[in-house]
Amino acid sequence: MVVDRVCKRVRDADGMLTILDEVSFVLPPRQTVAIVGASGSGKSTLLSILAGLDTPTSGQVLLEGRNLFDLNEDERADIRARRMGFVFQSFQLLAHLSALENVMLPLELMGHPKPRQEALQMLDRVGLASRVGHYPKVLSGGEQQRVALARAFVVKPALLLADEPTGSLDFATGERIMDLIFQMNRDEGTTLVMVTHDQTIAARCDRRLVIDAGCLTEAPTPPSRQDGTGVAGAV
């Protein structure tokens, strides 16, 4: 993915408010990136633009060489369905669907020939083989986030976008979820972009991008991550 001079401005009572100001960076395949910054700094707006859910005032976002904002909304929705996965703080599971049905849904929307088989295998990978028929209301927070991870990874996304994925979980459960996210990310070769306020989680990523009043800077790579495993090119 290439993010090129992305700006986001909105009009408020005092005039034009700049939320993102000339943000640019490149995400090589398989890289893990944390976006950090204070509340209101523009982190979630940037994530929404990367997903093609929000439109920048100017600039472009290229995924696999295609500018998302040269496409219409139906075309962007198709890219989201086939090439992106999403994990949210609030899980975003459909309450009237079982764990299995929640994971099957994106495959069914894609017209996958064997959605049930793929969903069962993914739920087994996240340790929920015995909970496939349970509905979200009877699952713990950690189990719900595991279902959300299974749903995100089942489409084999090129890009996984996560917004405070442990924000609704206790510390121990959050640690287990993060271990699972990083393990599955390595196994699937996905590029991971994660908004987080947790510096410990951010330090586990290959890169940390800091948003401050809409401007982006890159924090130094932690010594433990300076291992030369970066991959050239961009998603």
GROMACS .gro file of N, CA and C in nm, residues 101-229:
model
  387
  101GLU      N    1  -2.163  -1.883   1.155
  101GLU     CA    2  -2.231  -1.801   1.054
  101GLU      C    3  -2.165  -1.665   1.036
  102ASN      N    4  -2.114  -1.607   1.146
  102ASN     CA    5  -2.042  -1.480   1.135
  102ASN      C    6  -1.918  -1.495   1.048
  103VAL      N    7  -1.847  -1.606   1.064
  103VAL     CA    8  -1.724  -1.627   0.988
  103VAL      C    9  -1.756  -1.666   0.843
  104MET      N   10  -1.864  -1.738   0.823
  104MET     CA   11  -1.905  -1.776   0.688
  104MET      C   12  -1.950  -1.657   0.604
  105LEU      N   13  -2.004  -1.555   0.669
  105LEU     CA   14  -2.070  -1.447   0.596
  105LEU      C   15  -1.985  -1.382   0.488
  106PRO      N   16  -1.860  -1.338   0.518
  106PRO     CA   17  -1.783  -1.275   0.410
  106PRO      C   18  -1.753  -1.370   0.295
  107LEU      N   19  -1.738  -1.499   0.326
  107LEU     CA   20  -1.715  -1.597   0.219
  107LEU      C   21  -1.840  -1.612   0.132
  108GLU      N   22  -1.955  -1.614   0.196
  108GLU     CA   23  -2.080  -1.626   0.121
  108GLU      C   24  -2.101  -1.504   0.031
  109LEU      N   25  -2.068  -1.386   0.082
  109LEU     CA   26  -2.082  -1.265   0.002
  109LEU      C   27  -1.989  -1.265  -0.119
  110MET      N   28  -1.875  -1.335  -0.104
  110MET     CA   29  -1.780  -1.347  -0.215
  110MET      C   30  -1.818  -1.456  -0.313
  111GLY      N   31  -1.915  -1.539  -0.277
  111GLY     CA   32  -1.950  -1.652  -0.362
  111GLY      C   33  -1.855  -1.769  -0.350
  112HIS      N   34  -1.789  -1.782  -0.234
  112HIS     CA   35  -1.695  -1.891  -0.213
  112HIS      C   36  -1.768  -2.026  -0.221
  113PRO      N   37  -1.707  -2.126  -0.287
  113PRO     CA   38  -1.777  -2.253  -0.306
  113PRO      C   39  -1.793  -2.337  -0.179
  114LYS      N   40  -1.705  -2.317  -0.078
  114LYS     CA   41  -1.711  -2.399   0.043
  114LYS      C   42  -1.699  -2.310   0.167
  115PRO      N   43  -1.795  -2.220   0.190
  115PRO     CA   44  -1.782  -2.128   0.303
  115PRO      C   45  -1.783  -2.198   0.439
  116ARG      N   46  -1.865  -2.300   0.454
  116ARG     CA   47  -1.874  -2.367   0.584
  116ARG      C   48  -1.742  -2.436   0.618
  117GLN      N   49  -1.685  -2.507   0.523
  117GLN     CA   50  -1.560  -2.578   0.546
  117GLN      C   51  -1.448  -2.481   0.583
  118GLU      N   52  -1.435  -2.372   0.508
  118GLU     CA   53  -1.330  -2.274   0.536
  118GLU      C   54  -1.351  -2.209   0.673
  119ALA      N   55  -1.476  -2.177   0.706
  119ALA     CA   56  -1.505  -2.111   0.833
  119ALA      C   57  -1.476  -2.204   0.950
  120LEU      N   58  -1.511  -2.330   0.937
  120LEU     CA   59  -1.483  -2.427   1.043
  120LEU      C   60  -1.333  -2.440   1.067
  121GLN      N   61  -1.257  -2.446   0.959
  121GLN     CA   62  -1.112  -2.458   0.973
  121GLN      C   63  -1.053  -2.336   1.041
  122MET      N   64  -1.104  -2.216   1.007
  122MET     CA   65  -1.050  -2.095   1.068
  122MET      C   66  -1.089  -2.084   1.215
  123LEU      N   67  -1.210  -2.123   1.250
  123LEU     CA   68  -1.250  -2.121   1.391
  123LEU      C   69  -1.168  -2.221   1.471
  124ASP      N   70  -1.132  -2.333   1.412
  124ASP     CA   71  -1.045  -2.429   1.479
  124ASP      C   72  -0.907  -2.366   1.502
  125ARG      N   73  -0.857  -2.289   1.407
  125ARG     CA   74  -0.726  -2.226   1.421
  125ARG      C   75  -0.723  -2.126   1.535
  126VAL      N   76  -0.836  -2.060   1.562
  126VAL     CA   77  -0.838  -1.962   1.672
  126VAL      C   78  -0.886  -2.025   1.803
  127GLY      N   79  -0.898  -2.158   1.805
  127GLY     CA   80  -0.930  -2.228   1.928
  127GLY      C   81  -1.077  -2.231   1.966
  128LEU      N   82  -1.165  -2.220   1.867
  128LEU     CA   83  -1.309  -2.215   1.896
  128LEU      C   84  -1.386  -2.328   1.829
  129ALA      N   85  -1.321  -2.440   1.805
  129ALA     CA   86  -1.388  -2.552   1.738
  129ALA      C   87  -1.510  -2.600   1.816
  130SER      N   88  -1.507  -2.585   1.947
  130SER     CA   89  -1.618  -2.633   2.030
  130SER      C   90  -1.726  -2.527   2.050
  131ARG      N   91  -1.709  -2.407   1.990
  131ARG     CA   92  -1.804  -2.298   2.014
  131ARG      C   93  -1.868  -2.248   1.885
  132VAL      N   94  -1.861  -2.326   1.779
  132VAL     CA   95  -1.904  -2.277   1.648
  132VAL      C   96  -2.054  -2.245   1.643
  133GLY      N   97  -2.133  -2.315   1.723
  133GLY     CA   98  -2.277  -2.293   1.719
  133GLY      C   99  -2.327  -2.190   1.818
  134HIS      N  100  -2.235  -2.129   1.895
  134HIS     CA  101  -2.275  -2.033   1.997
  134HIS      C  102  -2.293  -1.894   1.936
  135TYR      N  103  -2.385  -1.819   1.996
  135TYR     CA  104  -2.412  -1.682   1.952
  135TYR      C  105  -2.328  -1.584   2.033
  136PRO      N  106  -2.301  -1.465   1.980
  136PRO     CA  107  -2.213  -1.371   2.049
  136PRO      C  108  -2.250  -1.344   2.194
  137LYS      N  109  -2.379  -1.340   2.227
  137LYS     CA  110  -2.419  -1.304   2.362
  137LYS      C  111  -2.374  -1.405   2.467
  138VAL      N  112  -2.343  -1.528   2.427
  138VAL     CA  113  -2.298  -1.628   2.524
  138VAL      C  114  -2.147  -1.650   2.516
  139LEU      N  115  -2.078  -1.573   2.434
  139LEU     CA  116  -1.934  -1.583   2.424
  139LEU      C  117  -1.868  -1.474   2.508
  140SER      N  118  -1.753  -1.505   2.567
  140SER     CA  119  -1.678  -1.403   2.641
  140SER      C  120  -1.621  -1.301   2.543
  141GLY      N  121  -1.570  -1.190   2.598
  141GLY     CA  122  -1.509  -1.088   2.513
  141GLY      C  123  -1.394  -1.144   2.431
  142GLY      N  124  -1.309  -1.225   2.495
  142GLY     CA  125  -1.197  -1.284   2.423
  142GLY      C  126  -1.243  -1.378   2.314
  143GLU      N  127  -1.348  -1.456   2.341
  143GLU     CA  128  -1.402  -1.546   2.238
  143GLU      C  129  -1.462  -1.468   2.122
  144GLN      N  130  -1.533  -1.360   2.153
  144GLN     CA  131  -1.589  -1.278   2.046
  144GLN      C  132  -1.480  -1.219   1.958
  145GLN      N  133  -1.370  -1.176   2.020
  145GLN     CA  134  -1.263  -1.120   1.939
  145GLN      C  135  -1.195  -1.229   1.857
  146ARG      N  136  -1.193  -1.352   1.906
  146ARG     CA  137  -1.139  -1.463   1.826
  146ARG      C  138  -1.227  -1.491   1.706
  147VAL      N  139  -1.357  -1.482   1.725
  147VAL     CA  140  -1.449  -1.497   1.611
  147VAL      C  141  -1.422  -1.385   1.509
  148ALA      N  142  -1.404  -1.263   1.560
  148ALA     CA  143  -1.377  -1.150   1.471
  148ALA      C  144  -1.246  -1.171   1.395
  149LEU      N  145  -1.145  -1.227   1.461
  149LEU     CA  146  -1.019  -1.257   1.393
  149LEU      C  147  -1.039  -1.363   1.286
  150ALA      N  148  -1.114  -1.466   1.320
  150ALA     CA  149  -1.141  -1.571   1.221
  150ALA      C  150  -1.213  -1.513   1.100
  151ARG      N  151  -1.310  -1.426   1.125
  151ARG     CA  152  -1.383  -1.362   1.015
  151ARG      C  153  -1.290  -1.275   0.931
  152ALA      N  154  -1.197  -1.205   0.995
  152ALA     CA  155  -1.106  -1.118   0.922
  152ALA      C  156  -1.008  -1.197   0.835
  153PHE      N  157  -0.955  -1.307   0.889
  153PHE     CA  158  -0.852  -1.382   0.819
  153PHE      C  159  -0.906  -1.484   0.720
  154VAL      N  160  -1.034  -1.519   0.730
  154VAL     CA  161  -1.087  -1.627   0.647
  154VAL      C  162  -1.086  -1.591   0.499
  155VAL      N  163  -1.087  -1.461   0.466
  155VAL     CA  164  -1.084  -1.420   0.325
  155VAL      C  165  -0.941  -1.408   0.272
  156LYS      N  166  -0.843  -1.442   0.356
  156LYS     CA  167  -0.701  -1.433   0.320
  156LYS      C  168  -0.666  -1.292   0.270
  157PRO      N  169  -0.684  -1.192   0.355
  157PRO     CA  170  -0.667  -1.053   0.311
  157PRO      C  171  -0.522  -1.017   0.286
  158ALA      N  172  -0.501  -0.928   0.191
  158ALA     CA  173  -0.367  -0.871   0.172
  158ALA      C  174  -0.336  -0.771   0.283
  159LEU      N  175  -0.441  -0.709   0.336
  159LEU     CA  176  -0.426  -0.602   0.436
  159LEU      C  177  -0.525  -0.624   0.549
  160LEU      N  178  -0.475  -0.626   0.673
  160LEU     CA  179  -0.560  -0.634   0.791
  160LEU      C  180  -0.554  -0.500   0.864
  161LEU      N  181  -0.670  -0.440   0.887
  161LEU     CA  182  -0.682  -0.314   0.958
  161LEU      C  183  -0.746  -0.340   1.094
  162ALA      N  184  -0.679  -0.299   1.199
  162ALA     CA  185  -0.727  -0.324   1.335
  162ALA      C  186  -0.735  -0.193   1.412
  163ASP      N  187  -0.848  -0.168   1.477
  163ASP     CA  188  -0.868  -0.045   1.553
  163ASP      C  189  -0.885  -0.080   1.700
  164GLU      N  190  -0.779  -0.057   1.779
  164GLU     CA  191  -0.779  -0.088   1.923
  164GLU      C  192  -0.834  -0.228   1.949
  165PRO      N  193  -0.773  -0.332   1.892
  165PRO     CA  194  -0.832  -0.466   1.900
  165PRO      C  195  -0.840  -0.525   2.040
  166THR      N  196  -0.765  -0.470   2.137
  166THR     CA  197  -0.772  -0.521   2.274
  166THR      C  198  -0.838  -0.420   2.369
  167GLY      N  199  -0.894  -0.314   2.315
  167GLY     CA  200  -0.947  -0.207   2.398
  167GLY      C  201  -1.060  -0.247   2.490
  168SER      N  202  -1.136  -0.350   2.454
  168SER     CA  203  -1.250  -0.394   2.536
  168SER      C  204  -1.217  -0.517   2.620
  169LEU      N  205  -1.090  -0.555   2.626
  169LEU     CA  206  -1.051  -0.679   2.692
  169LEU      C  207  -0.963  -0.651   2.813
  170ASP      N  208  -0.965  -0.744   2.909
  170ASP     CA  209  -0.874  -0.732   3.021
  170ASP      C  210  -0.732  -0.761   2.973
  171PHE      N  211  -0.634  -0.730   3.058
  171PHE     CA  212  -0.495  -0.736   3.016
  171PHE      C  213  -0.454  -0.875   2.968
  172ALA      N  214  -0.485  -0.978   3.047
  172ALA     CA  215  -0.441  -1.113   3.012
  172ALA      C  216  -0.505  -1.160   2.882
  173THR      N  217  -0.635  -1.134   2.868
  173THR     CA  218  -0.704  -1.173   2.745
  173THR      C  219  -0.650  -1.096   2.626
  174GLY      N  220  -0.625  -0.966   2.647
  174GLY     CA  221  -0.568  -0.884   2.541
  174GLY      C  222  -0.433  -0.936   2.495
  175GLU      N  223  -0.350  -0.980   2.589
  175GLU     CA  224  -0.220  -1.037   2.554
  175GLU      C  225  -0.235  -1.160   2.465
  176ARG      N  226  -0.329  -1.247   2.501
  176ARG     CA  227  -0.351  -1.368   2.421
  176ARG      C  228  -0.403  -1.334   2.282
  177ILE      N  229  -0.491  -1.236   2.274
  177ILE     CA  230  -0.544  -1.195   2.144
  177ILE      C  231  -0.433  -1.137   2.057
  178MET      N  232  -0.346  -1.055   2.115
  178MET     CA  233  -0.238  -0.998   2.036
  178MET      C  234  -0.141  -1.105   1.989
  179ASP      N  235  -0.111  -1.202   2.076
  179ASP     CA  236  -0.026  -1.314   2.033
  179ASP      C  237  -0.087  -1.383   1.912
  180LEU      N  238  -0.218  -1.403   1.917
  180LEU     CA  239  -0.288  -1.470   1.807
  180LEU      C  240  -0.286  -1.386   1.680
  181ILE      N  241  -0.309  -1.254   1.695
  181ILE     CA  242  -0.307  -1.166   1.577
  181ILE      C  243  -0.170  -1.172   1.509
  182PHE      N  244  -0.063  -1.159   1.586
  182PHE     CA  245   0.070  -1.159   1.525
  182PHE      C  246   0.105  -1.295   1.465
  183GLN      N  247   0.064  -1.404   1.533
  183GLN     CA  248   0.092  -1.536   1.480
  183GLN      C  249   0.019  -1.560   1.349
  184MET      N  250  -0.109  -1.526   1.345
  184MET     CA  251  -0.187  -1.546   1.223
  184MET      C  252  -0.138  -1.453   1.112
  185ASN      N  253  -0.096  -1.335   1.150
  185ASN     CA  254  -0.044  -1.242   1.051
  185ASN      C  255   0.082  -1.298   0.985
  186ARG      N  256   0.170  -1.357   1.066
  186ARG     CA  257   0.291  -1.420   1.010
  186ARG      C  258   0.253  -1.538   0.922
  187ASP      N  259   0.161  -1.621   0.970
  187ASP     CA  260   0.124  -1.741   0.895
  187ASP      C  261   0.062  -1.707   0.760
  188GLU      N  262  -0.019  -1.601   0.756
  188GLU     CA  263  -0.093  -1.568   0.635
  188GLU      C  264  -0.019  -1.468   0.545
  189GLY      N  265   0.091  -1.409   0.595
  189GLY     CA  266   0.166  -1.314   0.515
  189GLY      C  267   0.091  -1.185   0.487
  190THR      N  268   0.011  -1.142   0.584
  190THR     CA  269  -0.073  -1.024   0.569
  190THR      C  270   0.003  -0.899   0.614
  191THR      N  271  -0.028  -0.786   0.551
  191THR     CA  272   0.019  -0.657   0.601
  191THR      C  273  -0.078  -0.611   0.709
  192LEU      N  274  -0.027  -0.576   0.825
  192LEU     CA  275  -0.111  -0.538   0.939
  192LEU      C  276  -0.091  -0.391   0.972
  193VAL      N  277  -0.202  -0.316   0.977
  193VAL     CA  278  -0.201  -0.177   1.022
  193VAL      C  279  -0.295  -0.168   1.141
  194MET      N  280  -0.243  -0.124   1.254
  194MET     CA  281  -0.319  -0.128   1.378
  194MET      C  282  -0.313   0.007   1.451
  195VAL      N  283  -0.430   0.062   1.480
  195VAL     CA  284  -0.439   0.178   1.567
  195VAL      C  285  -0.440   0.130   1.711
  196THR      N  286  -0.351   0.183   1.793
  196THR     CA  287  -0.347   0.143   1.933
  196THR      C  288  -0.294   0.257   2.019
  197HIS      N  289  -0.340   0.262   2.144
  197HIS     CA  290  -0.285   0.356   2.240
  197HIS      C  291  -0.182   0.287   2.329
  198ASP      N  292  -0.169   0.154   2.314
  198ASP     CA  293  -0.085   0.073   2.400
  198ASP      C  294   0.057   0.068   2.342
  199GLN      N  295   0.151   0.134   2.409
  199GLN     CA  296   0.288   0.139   2.357
  199GLN      C  297   0.356   0.003   2.360
  200THR      N  298   0.315  -0.084   2.450
  200THR     CA  299   0.373  -0.218   2.454
  200THR      C  300   0.335  -0.296   2.328
  201ILE      N  301   0.208  -0.284   2.287
  201ILE     CA  302   0.164  -0.348   2.163
  201ILE      C  303   0.234  -0.284   2.044
  202ALA      N  304   0.242  -0.152   2.043
  202ALA     CA  305   0.306  -0.082   1.932
  202ALA      C  306   0.451  -0.125   1.915
  203ALA      N  307   0.520  -0.150   2.026
  203ALA     CA  308   0.661  -0.188   2.020
  203ALA      C  309   0.681  -0.326   1.958
  204ARG      N  310   0.575  -0.407   1.952
  204ARG     CA  311   0.586  -0.538   1.890
  204ARG      C  312   0.579  -0.530   1.737
  205CYS      N  313   0.539  -0.416   1.685
  205CYS     CA  314   0.526  -0.400   1.540
  205CYS      C  315   0.660  -0.363   1.476
  206ASP      N  316   0.669  -0.385   1.345
  206ASP     CA  317   0.791  -0.349   1.273
  206ASP      C  318   0.814  -0.199   1.273
  207ARG      N  319   0.703  -0.122   1.266
  207ARG     CA  320   0.712   0.024   1.257
  207ARG      C  321   0.607   0.087   1.345
  208ARG      N  322   0.638   0.210   1.390
  208ARG     CA  323   0.539   0.291   1.463
  208ARG      C  324   0.526   0.426   1.393
  209LEU      N  325   0.406   0.455   1.346
  209LEU     CA  326   0.376   0.584   1.285
  209LEU      C  327   0.300   0.667   1.386
  210VAL      N  328   0.349   0.786   1.412
  210VAL     CA  329   0.292   0.873   1.514
  210VAL      C  330   0.214   0.985   1.447
  211ILE      N  331   0.086   0.998   1.483
  211ILE     CA  332   0.003   1.107   1.434
  211ILE      C  333  -0.010   1.210   1.546
  212ASP      N  334   0.026   1.333   1.515
  212ASP     CA  335   0.017   1.443   1.611
  212ASP      C  336  -0.044   1.563   1.540
  213ALA      N  337  -0.166   1.599   1.581
  213ALA     CA  338  -0.237   1.711   1.520
  213ALA      C  339  -0.243   1.698   1.368
  214GLY      N  340  -0.266   1.576   1.323
  214GLY     CA  341  -0.283   1.550   1.181
  214GLY      C  342  -0.156   1.527   1.103
  215CYS      N  343  -0.039   1.549   1.165
  215CYS     CA  344   0.088   1.530   1.096
  215CYS      C  345   0.151   1.397   1.137
  216LEU      N  346   0.219   1.335   1.043
  216LEU     CA  347   0.276   1.203   1.068
  216LEU      C  348   0.427   1.210   1.081
  217THR      N  349   0.478   1.140   1.182
  217THR     CA  350   0.621   1.117   1.194
  217THR      C  351   0.641   0.969   1.222
  218GLU      N  352   0.761   0.920   1.198
  218GLU     CA  353   0.789   0.779   1.223
  218GLU      C  354   0.881   0.766   1.341
  219ALA      N  355   0.838   0.687   1.441
  219ALA     CA  356   0.921   0.664   1.558
  219ALA      C  357   1.035   0.570   1.522
  220PRO      N  358   1.149   0.580   1.592
  220PRO     CA  359   1.259   0.488   1.564
  220PRO      C  360   1.216   0.344   1.584
  221THR      N  361   1.268   0.255   1.500
  221THR     CA  362   1.238   0.113   1.513
  221THR      C  363   1.301   0.059   1.639
  222PRO      N  364   1.224  -0.011   1.725
  222PRO     CA  365   1.284  -0.069   1.844
  222PRO      C  366   1.397  -0.164   1.806
  223PRO      N  367   1.505  -0.170   1.888
  223PRO     CA  368   1.618  -0.257   1.855
  223PRO      C  369   1.578  -0.400   1.826
  224SER      N  370   1.478  -0.452   1.898
  224SER     CA  371   1.436  -0.590   1.879
  224SER      C  372   1.373  -0.612   1.744
  225ARG      N  373   1.331  -0.504   1.674
  225ARG     CA  374   1.267  -0.518   1.544
  225ARG      C  375   1.365  -0.492   1.430
  226GLN      N  376   1.488  -0.450   1.461
  226GLN     CA  377   1.585  -0.420   1.356
  226GLN      C  378   1.654  -0.549   1.313
  227ASP      N  379   1.574  -0.634   1.247
  227ASP     CA  380   1.625  -0.767   1.214
  227ASP      C  381   1.635  -0.791   1.065
  228GLY      N  382   1.613  -0.685   0.985
  228GLY     CA  383   1.631  -0.700   0.843
  228GLY      C  384   1.527  -0.784   0.775
  229THR      N  385   1.408  -0.799   0.835
  229THR     CA  386   1.306  -0.886   0.776
  229THR      C  387   1.209  -0.810   0.688
   0.00000   0.00000   0.00000
